[in-house]
Amino acid sequence: EDPWQTVSASAIAYDTGWNVPHALEEEEIQQVIGRFVEAAKRAERAGFDFIELHAAHGYLIFQFLSPLSNQRTDRWGGSLENRMRFAVEIARAVKKAVPNLTLGARLSVKEWVDGG
């Protein structure tokens, strides 16, 4: 098994010739949310006052937001509300864990691809 397996909202390759990522399962999604919390705690211990969730430029949070890369049929996909759930749950969990840190988010508002 590849120790550097790429993951995404859905098992959809970025383009022809690219590897197909592993679609995260519910338990794995919860683990990723927990890892964001752990990272935020490390940032706070390191003395940071502000952290930013990177939900742009094709990164994992963005992949859940995009109707192109998120073809899920569960509570994490479909409607905009469902596609936003991953980002919202990360933000809520991080803010609960480190309430004194200012939390921001970087979002892509345009995918520059039809249907995005």
CSV table of N, CA and C in Angstrom, one decimal:
chain,number,residue,atom,x,y,z
A,1,GLU,N,0.8,-1.2,0.0
A,1,GLU,CA,0.0,0.0,0.0
A,1,GLU,C,0.9,1.2,0.0
A,2,ASP,N,0.5,2.2,-0.8
A,2,ASP,CA,1.3,3.5,-0.9
A,2,ASP,C,1.1,4.3,0.4
A,3,PRO,N,2.2,4.6,1.1
A,3,PRO,CA,2.2,5.4,2.3
A,3,PRO,C,1.8,6.8,2.0
A,4,TRP,N,1.9,7.3,0.8
A,4,TRP,CA,1.6,8.6,0.4
A,4,TRP,C,0.3,8.7,-0.4
A,5,GLN,N,-0.6,7.8,-0.2
A,5,GLN,CA,-1.9,7.8,-0.9
A,5,GLN,C,-2.6,9.2,-0.9
A,6,THR,N,-2.9,9.7,-2.0
A,6,THR,CA,-3.7,10.9,-2.0
A,6,THR,C,-5.1,10.6,-1.7
A,7,VAL,N,-5.8,11.6,-1.0
A,7,VAL,CA,-7.1,11.5,-0.6
A,7,VAL,C,-7.9,12.7,-1.1
A,8,SER,N,-9.2,12.5,-1.2
A,8,SER,CA,-10.1,13.6,-1.7
A,8,SER,C,-11.5,13.3,-1.2
A,9,ALA,N,-12.4,14.2,-1.6
A,9,ALA,CA,-13.8,14.0,-1.3
A,9,ALA,C,-14.4,12.8,-2.0
A,10,SER,N,-13.9,12.7,-3.3
A,10,SER,CA,-14.4,11.6,-4.2
A,10,SER,C,-13.2,11.0,-4.9
A,11,ALA,N,-13.4,9.8,-5.4
A,11,ALA,CA,-12.3,9.1,-6.1
A,11,ALA,C,-12.3,9.5,-7.6
A,12,ILE,N,-11.9,10.8,-7.8
A,12,ILE,CA,-11.9,11.4,-9.2
A,12,ILE,C,-10.5,11.9,-9.4
A,13,ALA,N,-9.9,11.4,-10.5
A,13,ALA,CA,-8.6,11.9,-10.8
A,13,ALA,C,-8.6,13.4,-11.3
A,14,TYR,N,-7.6,14.1,-11.0
A,14,TYR,CA,-7.6,15.6,-11.4
A,14,TYR,C,-7.6,15.7,-12.9
A,15,ASP,N,-6.9,14.8,-13.6
A,15,ASP,CA,-6.9,14.9,-15.1
A,15,ASP,C,-6.4,13.5,-15.6
A,16,THR,N,-6.4,13.4,-16.9
A,16,THR,CA,-5.9,12.2,-17.5
A,16,THR,C,-4.5,11.9,-17.1
A,17,GLY,N,-4.2,10.7,-16.7
A,17,GLY,CA,-2.8,10.4,-16.3
A,17,GLY,C,-2.5,10.6,-14.8
A,18,TRP,N,-3.4,11.2,-14.1
A,18,TRP,CA,-3.2,11.4,-12.7
A,18,TRP,C,-3.7,10.2,-11.9
A,19,ASN,N,-3.2,10.0,-10.8
A,19,ASN,CA,-3.7,8.9,-9.9
A,19,ASN,C,-5.1,9.2,-9.4
A,20,VAL,N,-5.9,8.2,-9.2
A,20,VAL,CA,-7.2,8.4,-8.6
A,20,VAL,C,-7.0,8.4,-7.1
A,21,PRO,N,-7.5,9.5,-6.4
A,21,PRO,CA,-7.3,9.6,-5.0
A,21,PRO,C,-8.3,8.6,-4.3
A,22,HIS,N,-8.0,8.3,-3.1
A,22,HIS,CA,-8.9,7.6,-2.2
A,22,HIS,C,-10.0,8.5,-1.7
A,23,ALA,N,-11.2,8.1,-1.9
A,23,ALA,CA,-12.4,8.9,-1.3
A,23,ALA,C,-12.4,8.7,0.2
A,24,LEU,N,-12.3,9.7,1.0
A,24,LEU,CA,-12.3,9.6,2.4
A,24,LEU,C,-13.7,9.0,2.9
A,25,GLU,N,-13.6,8.0,3.8
A,25,GLU,CA,-14.8,7.5,4.5
A,25,GLU,C,-15.1,8.3,5.7
A,26,GLU,N,-16.2,8.1,6.3
A,26,GLU,CA,-16.7,8.8,7.4
A,26,GLU,C,-15.6,8.9,8.6
A,27,GLU,N,-15.1,7.7,8.9
A,27,GLU,CA,-14.2,7.7,10.0
A,27,GLU,C,-12.9,8.4,9.7
A,28,GLU,N,-12.5,8.4,8.4
A,28,GLU,CA,-11.3,9.1,8.0
A,28,GLU,C,-11.5,10.6,8.0
A,29,ILE,N,-12.7,11.0,7.6
A,29,ILE,CA,-13.1,12.4,7.6
A,29,ILE,C,-13.0,13.0,9.1
A,30,GLN,N,-13.5,12.2,10.0
A,30,GLN,CA,-13.4,12.6,11.4
A,30,GLN,C,-12.0,12.7,11.9
A,31,GLN,N,-11.1,11.8,11.4
A,31,GLN,CA,-9.7,11.8,11.8
A,31,GLN,C,-9.0,13.0,11.2
A,32,VAL,N,-9.4,13.4,10.0
A,32,VAL,CA,-8.8,14.6,9.4
A,32,VAL,C,-9.2,15.8,10.2
A,33,ILE,N,-10.5,15.9,10.5
A,33,ILE,CA,-10.9,17.0,11.3
A,33,ILE,C,-10.1,17.1,12.6
A,34,GLY,N,-9.9,16.0,13.3
A,34,GLY,CA,-9.1,15.9,14.5
A,34,GLY,C,-7.7,16.4,14.2
A,35,ARG,N,-7.1,16.1,13.1
A,35,ARG,CA,-5.7,16.5,12.8
A,35,ARG,C,-5.7,18.0,12.6
A,36,PHE,N,-6.7,18.6,12.0
A,36,PHE,CA,-6.8,20.1,12.0
A,36,PHE,C,-6.8,20.7,13.4
A,37,VAL,N,-7.5,20.1,14.3
A,37,VAL,CA,-7.5,20.5,15.7
A,37,VAL,C,-6.1,20.4,16.3
A,38,GLU,N,-5.5,19.3,16.1
A,38,GLU,CA,-4.1,19.1,16.6
A,38,GLU,C,-3.2,20.1,16.1
A,39,ALA,N,-3.3,20.4,14.8
A,39,ALA,CA,-2.4,21.4,14.2
A,39,ALA,C,-2.6,22.8,14.8
A,40,ALA,N,-3.9,23.1,15.0
A,40,ALA,CA,-4.2,24.4,15.6
A,40,ALA,C,-3.7,24.5,17.0
A,41,LYS,N,-3.8,23.4,17.8
A,41,LYS,CA,-3.2,23.4,19.1
A,41,LYS,C,-1.7,23.6,19.1
A,42,ARG,N,-1.0,23.0,18.1
A,42,ARG,CA,0.4,23.2,18.0
A,42,ARG,C,0.8,24.6,17.6
A,43,ALA,N,0.0,25.2,16.8
A,43,ALA,CA,0.2,26.6,16.4
A,43,ALA,C,0.0,27.5,17.6
A,44,GLU,N,-1.0,27.3,18.4
A,44,GLU,CA,-1.2,28.1,19.6
A,44,GLU,C,0.0,27.9,20.6
A,45,ARG,N,0.5,26.7,20.8
A,45,ARG,CA,1.6,26.4,21.7
A,45,ARG,C,2.9,27.1,21.1
A,46,ALA,N,3.0,27.2,19.8
A,46,ALA,CA,4.1,27.9,19.2
A,46,ALA,C,4.1,29.4,19.3
A,47,GLY,N,3.0,29.9,19.8
A,47,GLY,CA,2.9,31.4,19.9
A,47,GLY,C,2.1,32.1,18.9
A,48,PHE,N,1.5,31.4,18.0
A,48,PHE,CA,0.7,32.1,16.9
A,48,PHE,C,-0.6,32.7,17.5
A,49,ASP,N,-1.0,33.8,17.0
A,49,ASP,CA,-2.2,34.5,17.4
A,49,ASP,C,-3.4,34.2,16.3
A,50,PHE,N,-3.0,33.8,15.2
A,50,PHE,CA,-3.9,33.7,14.0
A,50,PHE,C,-3.6,32.4,13.2
A,51,ILE,N,-4.6,31.7,12.8
A,51,ILE,CA,-4.4,30.6,11.9
A,51,ILE,C,-5.5,30.7,10.7
A,52,GLU,N,-5.1,30.2,9.6
A,52,GLU,CA,-6.0,30.3,8.4
A,52,GLU,C,-6.2,28.9,7.9
A,53,LEU,N,-7.5,28.5,7.7
A,53,LEU,CA,-7.8,27.3,7.0
A,53,LEU,C,-7.7,27.5,5.5
A,54,HIS,N,-6.9,26.7,4.8
A,54,HIS,CA,-6.7,26.9,3.4
A,54,HIS,C,-7.7,26.0,2.7
A,55,ALA,N,-8.8,26.7,2.2
A,55,ALA,CA,-9.9,26.1,1.5
A,55,ALA,C,-9.9,26.5,0.1
A,56,ALA,N,-8.8,26.6,-0.5
A,56,ALA,CA,-8.6,27.1,-1.9
A,56,ALA,C,-7.6,26.3,-2.6
A,57,HIS,N,-7.4,26.7,-3.9
A,57,HIS,CA,-6.3,26.2,-4.7
A,57,HIS,C,-6.2,24.7,-4.8
A,58,GLY,N,-7.4,24.0,-4.7
A,58,GLY,CA,-7.4,22.5,-4.9
A,58,GLY,C,-7.1,21.7,-3.7
A,59,TYR,N,-6.8,22.3,-2.6
A,59,TYR,CA,-6.5,21.6,-1.4
A,59,TYR,C,-7.7,20.9,-0.9
A,60,LEU,N,-7.6,20.0,0.1
A,60,LEU,CA,-8.6,19.1,0.6
A,60,LEU,C,-10.0,19.8,0.9
A,61,ILE,N,-9.9,20.8,1.7
A,61,ILE,CA,-11.2,21.5,2.1
A,61,ILE,C,-11.9,22.0,0.8
A,62,PHE,N,-11.1,22.5,-0.1
A,62,PHE,CA,-11.6,23.0,-1.4
A,62,PHE,C,-12.3,21.9,-2.2
A,63,GLN,N,-11.7,20.7,-2.1
A,63,GLN,CA,-12.2,19.5,-2.9
A,63,GLN,C,-13.6,19.1,-2.4
A,64,PHE,N,-13.8,19.3,-1.1
A,64,PHE,CA,-15.1,19.1,-0.6
A,64,PHE,C,-16.1,20.1,-1.0
A,65,LEU,N,-15.7,21.4,-1.1
A,65,LEU,CA,-16.6,22.5,-1.5
A,65,LEU,C,-17.0,22.4,-3.0
A,66,SER,N,-16.1,21.9,-3.8
A,66,SER,CA,-16.3,21.9,-5.3
A,66,SER,C,-17.3,20.9,-5.7
A,67,PRO,N,-18.3,21.3,-6.6
A,67,PRO,CA,-19.2,20.3,-7.1
A,67,PRO,C,-18.5,19.4,-8.2
A,68,LEU,N,-17.4,19.8,-8.6
A,68,LEU,CA,-16.6,19.0,-9.6
A,68,LEU,C,-15.9,17.8,-8.9
A,69,SER,N,-15.2,18.1,-7.8
A,69,SER,CA,-14.4,17.1,-7.2
A,69,SER,C,-15.2,16.4,-6.1
A,70,ASN,N,-16.3,16.9,-5.7
A,70,ASN,CA,-17.1,16.3,-4.6
A,70,ASN,C,-18.4,15.7,-5.3
A,71,GLN,N,-18.3,14.4,-5.6
A,71,GLN,CA,-19.5,13.7,-6.2
A,71,GLN,C,-20.1,12.8,-5.2
A,72,ARG,N,-20.0,13.1,-3.9
A,72,ARG,CA,-20.5,12.2,-2.8
A,72,ARG,C,-22.0,12.3,-2.8
A,73,THR,N,-22.6,11.2,-2.3
A,73,THR,CA,-24.1,11.2,-2.1
A,73,THR,C,-24.5,11.1,-0.7
A,74,ASP,N,-23.5,11.3,0.2
A,74,ASP,CA,-23.8,11.2,1.7
A,74,ASP,C,-23.9,12.6,2.2
A,75,ARG,N,-23.8,12.8,3.5
A,75,ARG,CA,-24.0,14.1,4.2
A,75,ARG,C,-22.8,15.1,3.9
A,76,TRP,N,-21.8,14.6,3.2
A,76,TRP,CA,-20.7,15.5,2.8
A,76,TRP,C,-20.7,15.9,1.4
A,77,GLY,N,-21.7,15.6,0.6
A,77,GLY,CA,-21.8,15.9,-0.8
A,77,GLY,C,-23.2,16.3,-1.2
A,78,GLY,N,-23.3,16.7,-2.5
A,78,GLY,CA,-24.6,17.0,-3.1
A,78,GLY,C,-24.8,18.5,-3.0
A,79,SER,N,-25.7,18.9,-2.0
A,79,SER,CA,-26.1,20.3,-1.9
A,79,SER,C,-24.9,21.2,-1.4
A,80,LEU,N,-25.0,22.5,-1.6
A,80,LEU,CA,-24.0,23.4,-1.1
A,80,LEU,C,-23.8,23.2,0.4
A,81,GLU,N,-24.9,23.2,1.1
A,81,GLU,CA,-24.8,23.0,2.5
A,81,GLU,C,-24.0,21.8,2.9
A,82,ASN,N,-24.3,20.6,2.2
A,82,ASN,CA,-23.6,19.4,2.5
A,82,ASN,C,-22.1,19.5,2.1
A,83,ARG,N,-21.8,20.2,1.0
A,83,ARG,CA,-20.4,20.3,0.6
A,83,ARG,C,-19.6,21.2,1.5
A,84,MET,N,-20.3,22.1,2.1
A,84,MET,CA,-19.7,23.1,3.1
A,84,MET,C,-19.4,22.4,4.5
A,85,ARG,N,-20.1,21.3,4.7
A,85,ARG,CA,-20.1,20.7,6.1
A,85,ARG,C,-18.6,20.4,6.5
A,86,PHE,N,-17.8,19.9,5.7
A,86,PHE,CA,-16.4,19.6,6.1
A,86,PHE,C,-15.7,20.9,6.6
A,87,ALA,N,-15.7,21.9,5.8
A,87,ALA,CA,-15.1,23.2,6.2
A,87,ALA,C,-15.7,23.7,7.5
A,88,VAL,N,-17.0,23.7,7.6
A,88,VAL,CA,-17.7,24.2,8.8
A,88,VAL,C,-17.3,23.4,10.0
A,89,GLU,N,-17.3,22.1,9.9
A,89,GLU,CA,-17.0,21.2,11.0
A,89,GLU,C,-15.6,21.4,11.5
A,90,ILE,N,-14.7,21.6,10.5
A,90,ILE,CA,-13.3,21.8,10.9
A,90,ILE,C,-13.2,23.2,11.6
A,91,ALA,N,-13.8,24.2,11.1
A,91,ALA,CA,-13.8,25.5,11.8
A,91,ALA,C,-14.3,25.5,13.2
A,92,ARG,N,-15.5,24.8,13.3
A,92,ARG,CA,-16.1,24.7,14.7
A,92,ARG,C,-15.2,23.9,15.6
A,93,ALA,N,-14.6,22.8,15.2
A,93,ALA,CA,-13.8,22.0,16.1
A,93,ALA,C,-12.5,22.8,16.4
A,94,VAL,N,-11.9,23.5,15.5
A,94,VAL,CA,-10.7,24.3,15.8
A,94,VAL,C,-11.0,25.4,16.7
A,95,LYS,N,-12.1,26.1,16.5
A,95,LYS,CA,-12.5,27.2,17.4
A,95,LYS,C,-12.8,26.8,18.8
A,96,LYS,N,-13.4,25.6,18.9
A,96,LYS,CA,-13.7,25.1,20.2
A,96,LYS,C,-12.4,24.7,21.0
A,97,ALA,N,-11.5,24.2,20.2
A,97,ALA,CA,-10.2,23.7,20.8
A,97,ALA,C,-9.3,24.8,21.2
A,98,VAL,N,-9.3,25.9,20.4
A,98,VAL,CA,-8.4,27.0,20.6
A,98,VAL,C,-9.1,28.3,20.5
A,99,PRO,N,-10.0,28.6,21.4
A,99,PRO,CA,-10.9,29.8,21.3
A,99,PRO,C,-10.2,31.1,21.3
A,100,ASN,N,-8.9,31.2,21.8
A,100,ASN,CA,-8.2,32.4,21.8
A,100,ASN,C,-7.5,32.8,20.5
A,101,LEU,N,-7.4,31.8,19.6
A,101,LEU,CA,-6.8,32.1,18.3
A,101,LEU,C,-7.8,32.7,17.3
A,102,THR,N,-7.4,33.7,16.6
A,102,THR,CA,-8.2,34.2,15.5
A,102,THR,C,-8.2,33.2,14.4
A,103,LEU,N,-9.3,32.9,13.9
A,103,LEU,CA,-9.4,31.9,12.8
A,103,LEU,C,-9.9,32.5,11.5
A,104,GLY,N,-9.2,32.3,10.5
A,104,GLY,CA,-9.6,32.8,9.1
A,104,GLY,C,-9.7,31.7,8.2
A,105,ALA,N,-10.1,32.0,7.0
A,105,ALA,CA,-10.2,31.0,5.9
A,105,ALA,C,-9.9,31.6,4.6
A,106,ARG,N,-9.1,30.9,3.8
A,106,ARG,CA,-8.9,31.3,2.4
A,106,ARG,C,-9.7,30.5,1.5
A,107,LEU,N,-10.6,31.1,0.7
A,107,LEU,CA,-11.5,30.4,-0.2
A,107,LEU,C,-11.3,30.8,-1.6
A,108,SER,N,-11.5,29.9,-2.5
A,108,SER,CA,-11.5,30.2,-3.9
A,108,SER,C,-13.0,30.4,-4.3
A,109,VAL,N,-13.3,31.5,-4.9
A,109,VAL,CA,-14.7,31.8,-5.2
A,109,VAL,C,-15.0,31.4,-6.7
A,110,LYS,N,-13.9,31.1,-7.4
A,110,LYS,CA,-14.1,30.7,-8.9
A,110,LYS,C,-13.2,29.6,-9.2
A,111,GLU,N,-13.7,28.6,-9.9
A,111,GLU,CA,-12.8,27.5,-10.2
A,111,GLU,C,-12.3,27.6,-11.7
A,112,TRP,N,-12.8,28.5,-12.4
A,112,TRP,CA,-12.4,28.7,-13.8
A,112,TRP,C,-12.6,27.5,-14.7
A,113,VAL,N,-13.6,26.7,-14.3
A,113,VAL,CA,-13.9,25.5,-15.1
A,113,VAL,C,-15.5,25.4,-15.1
A,114,ASP,N,-16.0,25.1,-16.2
A,114,ASP,CA,-17.5,25.0,-16.2
A,114,ASP,C,-18.0,24.0,-15.2
A,115,GLY,N,-19.0,24.4,-14.5
A,115,GLY,CA,-19.6,23.5,-13.5
A,115,GLY,C,-19.1,23.6,-12.2
A,116,GLY,N,-18.0,24.4,-12.0
A,116,GLY,CA,-17.3,24.6,-10.7
A,116,GLY,C,-17.9,25.7,-10.0
